[in-house]
Amino acid sequence: METGIDSFAGTNAHDIRPTPAQYMQEMANLLDRIQHADEAGLDVFGMGEHHRKEFMDSAPTVIMGAAAARTKKIRLASAVTVLSAADPVRVFQNFATLDIISGGRAEIVAGRGSFIEAFPLFGFNLDDYDALFAEKLDLLLTLRNNETVNWQGEFRPPLVNQTVYPRPVQEKLPVWLGVGGTPQSFVRAGILGLPLMVAVIGGETHRFKPLVDLYREAGKRAGHAPESLKVGLHSLGYVAPTRQAALDAYFPGYAETFTRIGRERGWPPVTRTHFEAQTQEKGALLIGSPDEVAEKILRHSEALGGISRVTFQMDNAGLSHRQLLDAIELIGKHIAPALR
């Protein structure tokens, strides 16, 4: 099993726009963490995409290009690319360029995103949410598989004998499908034979087993080999030397973040009791000591019928740069070897 980190490049600034100097320092810290993850032996680092004041990841391939120059082995992925609101040609070109800069380490995790601000920002109708994604995913895969493209859709002008450059170092640029809890998304990934990245940020992870089964069954019926139907797990997580230290460090920022998001979405405020319940044996949060978290990931893998990748989302809880570096060190030293 591969182990990695996903980041949304959070600024911890929700009410006041950071100064340029603060932005620069936050970005320098982020690049240090990606380099540290590489040196610690982690397999992948994923960069999200948001268009909100509290995140700096609106141009993720630029960040990953800078990270590629400072790393040697770690794979550089999106987490996720909001494909519904993007031009697939530019997405492919950006990631092909990243693949060249990194020497063949780029990956796309394509999804629809958990926030909707990209739709009005780029002039798309939210009512076309799924149709946009389906069409653009089809074009992205066509671009990946063909140097010269003939393609026609509803939301974009057709491509007639268009050659698209540059081509990536990897013969077939990896494209994962990032999903939440929509059954149709799991089936779509299976039919297309794409590896699946499942975001489980709450509830009990084992409850996603029927959806993962849908994915594998759809892939089997479409004629894809079982070994090609990989499942990854993206979860909120944080590790410290002891369980109590991890809980105490993570909870304040987690509660602030999800209470604030909850006001937008109609969720109740986060309580410590609810938070700690999510860290128990079947809960989605990967928070605790390294041994405890490694054992929990293995239980999740067994419950889901086997997973091939797990990524920690740590920087949404207001943790310091030092705390995040220390957690990456613990993941690389203790959790990654245990999962391999």
XYZ file of C-alpha atoms in Angstrom:
340
model
C 0.000 0.000 0.000
C 1.247 3.496 -0.896
C 1.182 6.294 1.666
C 0.917 10.001 1.007
C -0.156 13.475 2.036
C -2.851 15.675 0.497
C -2.775 19.429 1.012
C -5.176 22.292 0.339
C -2.447 24.871 1.036
C -4.464 26.383 3.865
C -3.513 29.854 5.084
C -5.411 29.751 8.418
C -6.847 33.104 7.358
C -10.622 33.011 7.150
C -11.631 36.601 7.844
C -8.565 38.663 6.887
C -6.694 38.358 3.594
C -3.031 37.510 4.258
C -0.359 39.961 3.180
C 1.909 39.066 0.237
C 4.713 38.351 2.718
C 2.470 35.950 4.634
C 1.464 34.215 1.411
C 5.102 33.816 0.459
C 6.014 32.335 3.837
C 3.085 29.912 3.766
C 4.079 28.781 0.264
C 7.710 28.341 1.302
C 6.551 26.207 4.230
C 4.357 24.111 1.947
C 7.246 23.417 -0.429
C 9.405 22.467 2.572
C 6.751 19.935 3.625
C 6.578 18.398 0.159
C 10.363 18.079 0.096
C 10.309 16.587 3.594
C 7.677 14.042 2.512
C 9.968 13.014 -0.338
C 12.958 12.676 1.986
C 10.851 10.754 4.515
C 10.078 8.119 1.887
C 6.403 8.825 1.279
C 4.980 7.724 -2.068
C 2.747 10.603 -3.137
C 1.886 14.216 -2.366
C -1.435 15.554 -3.633
C -2.391 19.203 -4.093
C -6.027 20.284 -3.993
C -7.772 22.985 -5.995
C -9.930 25.660 -4.381
C -10.813 29.249 -5.165
C -11.368 30.573 -1.655
C -9.569 33.064 0.578
C -8.366 30.459 3.075
C -6.579 28.314 0.468
C -3.602 29.001 -1.822
C -4.167 26.096 -4.225
C -6.050 27.818 -7.050
C -3.121 27.029 -9.397
C -1.990 23.607 -8.133
C 0.208 22.608 -11.077
C 2.322 25.728 -10.523
C 2.910 24.632 -6.923
C 3.668 21.078 -7.985
C 6.063 22.316 -10.652
C 8.013 24.144 -7.962
C 7.891 21.006 -5.807
C 9.133 18.859 -8.692
C 12.371 20.858 -8.765
C 12.955 20.122 -5.061
C 12.031 16.422 -4.966
C 13.394 13.217 -6.453
C 11.043 10.266 -6.039
C 7.663 11.271 -4.635
C 4.744 11.232 -7.075
C 2.964 14.570 -7.508
C -0.800 14.377 -7.853
C -3.863 16.585 -7.757
C -6.346 16.194 -4.927
C -8.556 16.893 -6.837
C -8.516 18.689 -10.192
C -11.973 20.301 -10.488
C -12.462 19.044 -14.018
C -16.079 20.207 -14.390
C -14.945 23.856 -14.363
C -11.713 23.414 -16.336
C -10.645 23.061 -19.963
C -9.445 19.448 -20.345
C -6.927 20.497 -23.005
C -5.222 22.869 -20.567
C -5.464 20.316 -17.765
C -3.722 17.742 -19.935
C -1.048 20.193 -21.090
C -0.365 21.369 -17.533
C 0.035 17.855 -16.182
C 2.031 16.671 -19.194
C 4.407 19.584 -18.548
C 4.557 18.676 -14.846
C 5.319 15.105 -15.864
C 8.251 16.304 -17.964
C 9.608 18.587 -15.226
C 9.317 15.820 -12.605
C 10.731 13.069 -14.781
C 7.505 11.075 -14.995
C 5.974 11.569 -11.540
C 2.703 13.409 -12.316
C -0.803 12.064 -11.697
C -4.279 13.530 -12.100
C -7.054 12.841 -9.631
C -10.090 14.242 -11.448
C -13.249 15.145 -9.575
C -16.103 17.584 -9.261
C -14.852 19.176 -6.025
C -16.551 19.574 -2.668
C -17.081 23.348 -3.075
C -18.963 25.042 -5.905
C -17.235 28.424 -6.248
C -15.374 27.342 -9.418
C -18.609 27.105 -11.432
C -19.643 30.798 -11.408
C -15.987 31.872 -11.401
C -15.337 30.196 -14.758
C -18.794 30.784 -16.215
C -20.385 27.350 -15.845
C -23.927 26.494 -14.806
C -24.173 24.438 -11.627
C -27.257 22.729 -13.078
C -24.859 21.038 -15.540
C -22.772 19.660 -12.641
C -22.651 16.005 -13.712
C -23.006 16.464 -17.474
C -20.011 18.816 -17.511
C -17.876 16.355 -15.613
C -18.822 13.340 -17.742
C -18.088 15.184 -20.992
C -14.828 16.700 -19.808
C -13.590 13.415 -18.387
C -14.256 11.812 -21.771
C -12.201 14.513 -23.480
C -9.375 14.274 -20.948
C -9.081 10.514 -21.499
C -9.222 11.025 -25.270
C -6.352 13.523 -25.016
C -4.367 11.136 -22.846
C -4.759 8.269 -25.292
C -4.343 10.126 -28.601
C -1.805 12.623 -29.887
C -4.162 13.713 -32.660
C -7.708 14.240 -31.470
C -11.112 14.216 -33.140
C -13.779 14.892 -30.564
C -17.158 16.578 -30.243
C -19.280 17.436 -27.198
C -22.024 19.748 -25.951
C -20.147 22.255 -23.803
C -16.988 22.890 -25.822
C -16.195 23.518 -29.506
C -15.173 20.316 -31.316
C -11.599 19.270 -31.953
C -10.895 18.230 -35.543
C -7.513 16.649 -36.286
C -5.957 18.671 -33.480
C -2.575 17.606 -32.158
C -2.055 18.319 -28.477
C 1.383 18.915 -26.992
C 3.464 18.387 -24.987
C 3.188 14.652 -24.470
C 4.081 13.333 -21.011
C 7.087 11.219 -20.104
C 4.825 8.424 -18.907
C 3.305 6.489 -21.774
C -0.117 6.800 -20.163
C -0.517 9.701 -17.743
C -2.249 8.241 -14.650
C -5.799 9.508 -14.161
C -7.674 8.588 -10.982
C -11.317 9.386 -10.346
C -11.910 11.227 -7.077
C -15.319 10.432 -5.564
C -17.395 11.134 -2.477
C -20.545 9.129 -1.833
C -22.412 9.160 -5.163
C -23.037 5.600 -6.469
C -23.011 6.741 -10.107
C -19.466 8.045 -9.677
C -18.238 4.667 -8.443
C -19.926 2.902 -11.356
C -18.482 5.413 -13.842
C -14.957 4.753 -12.577
C -15.465 1.016 -12.882
C -16.837 1.176 -16.421
C -13.875 3.326 -17.488
C -11.379 1.130 -15.627
C -9.934 4.117 -13.756
C -8.347 3.828 -10.305
C -10.622 5.226 -7.622
C -9.747 7.765 -4.903
C -12.446 7.737 -2.226
C -12.714 10.765 0.062
C -14.014 9.620 3.462
C -13.948 12.584 5.834
C -16.697 11.554 8.237
C -18.838 8.677 9.407
C -17.547 5.110 9.405
C -15.246 4.069 6.591
C -16.577 0.503 6.318
C -19.941 1.891 5.151
C -18.324 2.662 1.783
C -17.858 -1.059 1.083
C -21.094 -1.410 -0.976
C -19.991 1.516 -3.157
C -16.521 0.040 -3.647
C -18.191 -3.255 -4.539
C -20.268 -1.398 -7.160
C -17.028 -0.040 -8.623
C -15.345 -3.422 -8.804
C -18.413 -5.131 -10.248
C -18.849 -2.434 -12.907
C -15.176 -2.758 -13.810
C -15.424 -6.540 -14.037
C -18.471 -6.351 -16.301
C -16.650 -3.833 -18.511
C -13.822 -6.328 -18.961
C -11.137 -4.634 -16.871
C -8.591 -6.773 -15.040
C -9.128 -6.817 -11.248
C -5.572 -5.588 -10.616
C -6.286 -2.419 -12.627
C -9.226 -1.491 -10.393
C -7.219 0.159 -7.628
C -8.866 1.865 -4.651
C -7.289 4.708 -2.707
C -8.520 6.277 0.532
C -8.283 10.005 1.317
C -9.005 10.813 4.968
C -8.428 13.577 7.473
C -5.540 12.542 9.686
C -2.694 13.494 11.973
C -0.163 11.542 14.006
C 1.806 12.454 17.123
C 3.911 10.374 19.531
C 0.800 9.578 21.623
C -2.909 9.388 20.927
C -3.718 12.099 23.461
C -1.169 14.484 21.983
C -2.627 13.965 18.512
C -6.207 14.531 19.674
C -5.367 17.642 21.671
C -3.363 19.193 18.831
C -5.855 18.461 16.050
C -9.226 19.153 17.665
C -9.233 22.977 18.064
C -8.486 23.720 14.413
C -10.673 20.857 13.180
C -13.618 22.150 15.225
C -13.140 25.699 13.956
C -12.861 24.643 10.317
C -15.816 22.279 10.227
C -18.045 24.482 12.339
C -17.371 27.320 9.883
C -18.033 25.109 6.849
C -21.061 23.728 8.668
C -22.587 27.196 8.823
C -22.491 27.242 5.021
C -24.009 23.784 4.694
C -26.397 23.534 7.615
C -24.331 21.223 9.829
C -24.348 21.481 13.629
C -21.259 22.811 15.462
C -18.491 20.263 16.077
C -18.172 18.917 19.613
C -15.244 17.130 21.241
C -17.454 14.064 21.808
C -18.352 13.854 18.130
C -14.718 14.398 17.142
C -13.374 11.642 19.392
C -16.044 9.237 18.170
C -14.639 9.723 14.654
C -11.196 8.647 15.891
C -12.402 5.320 17.270
C -11.940 1.923 15.608
C -14.377 2.384 12.695
C -14.382 6.193 12.463
C -13.040 7.967 9.400
C -10.452 10.178 11.120
C -6.881 8.795 11.044
C -5.718 10.499 14.232
C -3.560 8.991 16.975
C -0.163 7.442 17.540
C 1.662 5.937 14.539
C 1.026 2.324 15.567
C -2.633 3.019 16.276
C -3.174 4.778 12.953
C -1.324 2.113 10.941
C -3.503 -0.600 12.496
C -6.629 1.432 11.743
C -5.671 1.877 8.091
C -5.156 -1.864 7.747
C -8.622 -2.445 9.257
C -10.108 0.029 6.800
C -8.342 -1.743 3.939
C -9.745 -5.097 5.002
C -13.239 -3.625 5.401
C -13.129 -2.167 1.870
C -11.772 -5.322 0.267
C -8.240 -3.967 -0.088
C -6.865 -0.500 -0.813
C -3.655 0.382 -2.642
C -3.120 3.963 -1.422
C -3.956 6.081 1.614
C -3.447 9.839 1.872
C -3.609 12.053 4.966
C -5.251 15.485 4.829
C -3.607 17.301 7.762
C -3.438 21.008 7.014
C -7.091 21.888 7.589
C -6.770 22.029 11.392
C -4.562 25.065 11.943
C -1.513 22.997 12.849
C 1.868 24.698 12.833
C 4.487 24.079 10.176
C 6.609 22.291 12.795
C 3.737 20.025 13.821
C 3.091 19.086 10.194
C 6.772 18.355 9.546
C 6.929 16.149 12.641
C 3.786 14.277 11.571
C 5.237 13.667 8.088
C 8.369 12.291 9.738
C 6.317 9.871 11.869
C 4.253 8.751 8.870
C 7.388 8.117 6.829
C 9.270 6.363 9.629
C 6.510 4.209 11.117
C 3.277 4.102 9.093
C 4.532 3.827 5.495
C 6.829 0.835 6.246
C 4.041 -0.916 8.153
C 1.598 -0.506 5.265
C 4.115 -1.621 2.661
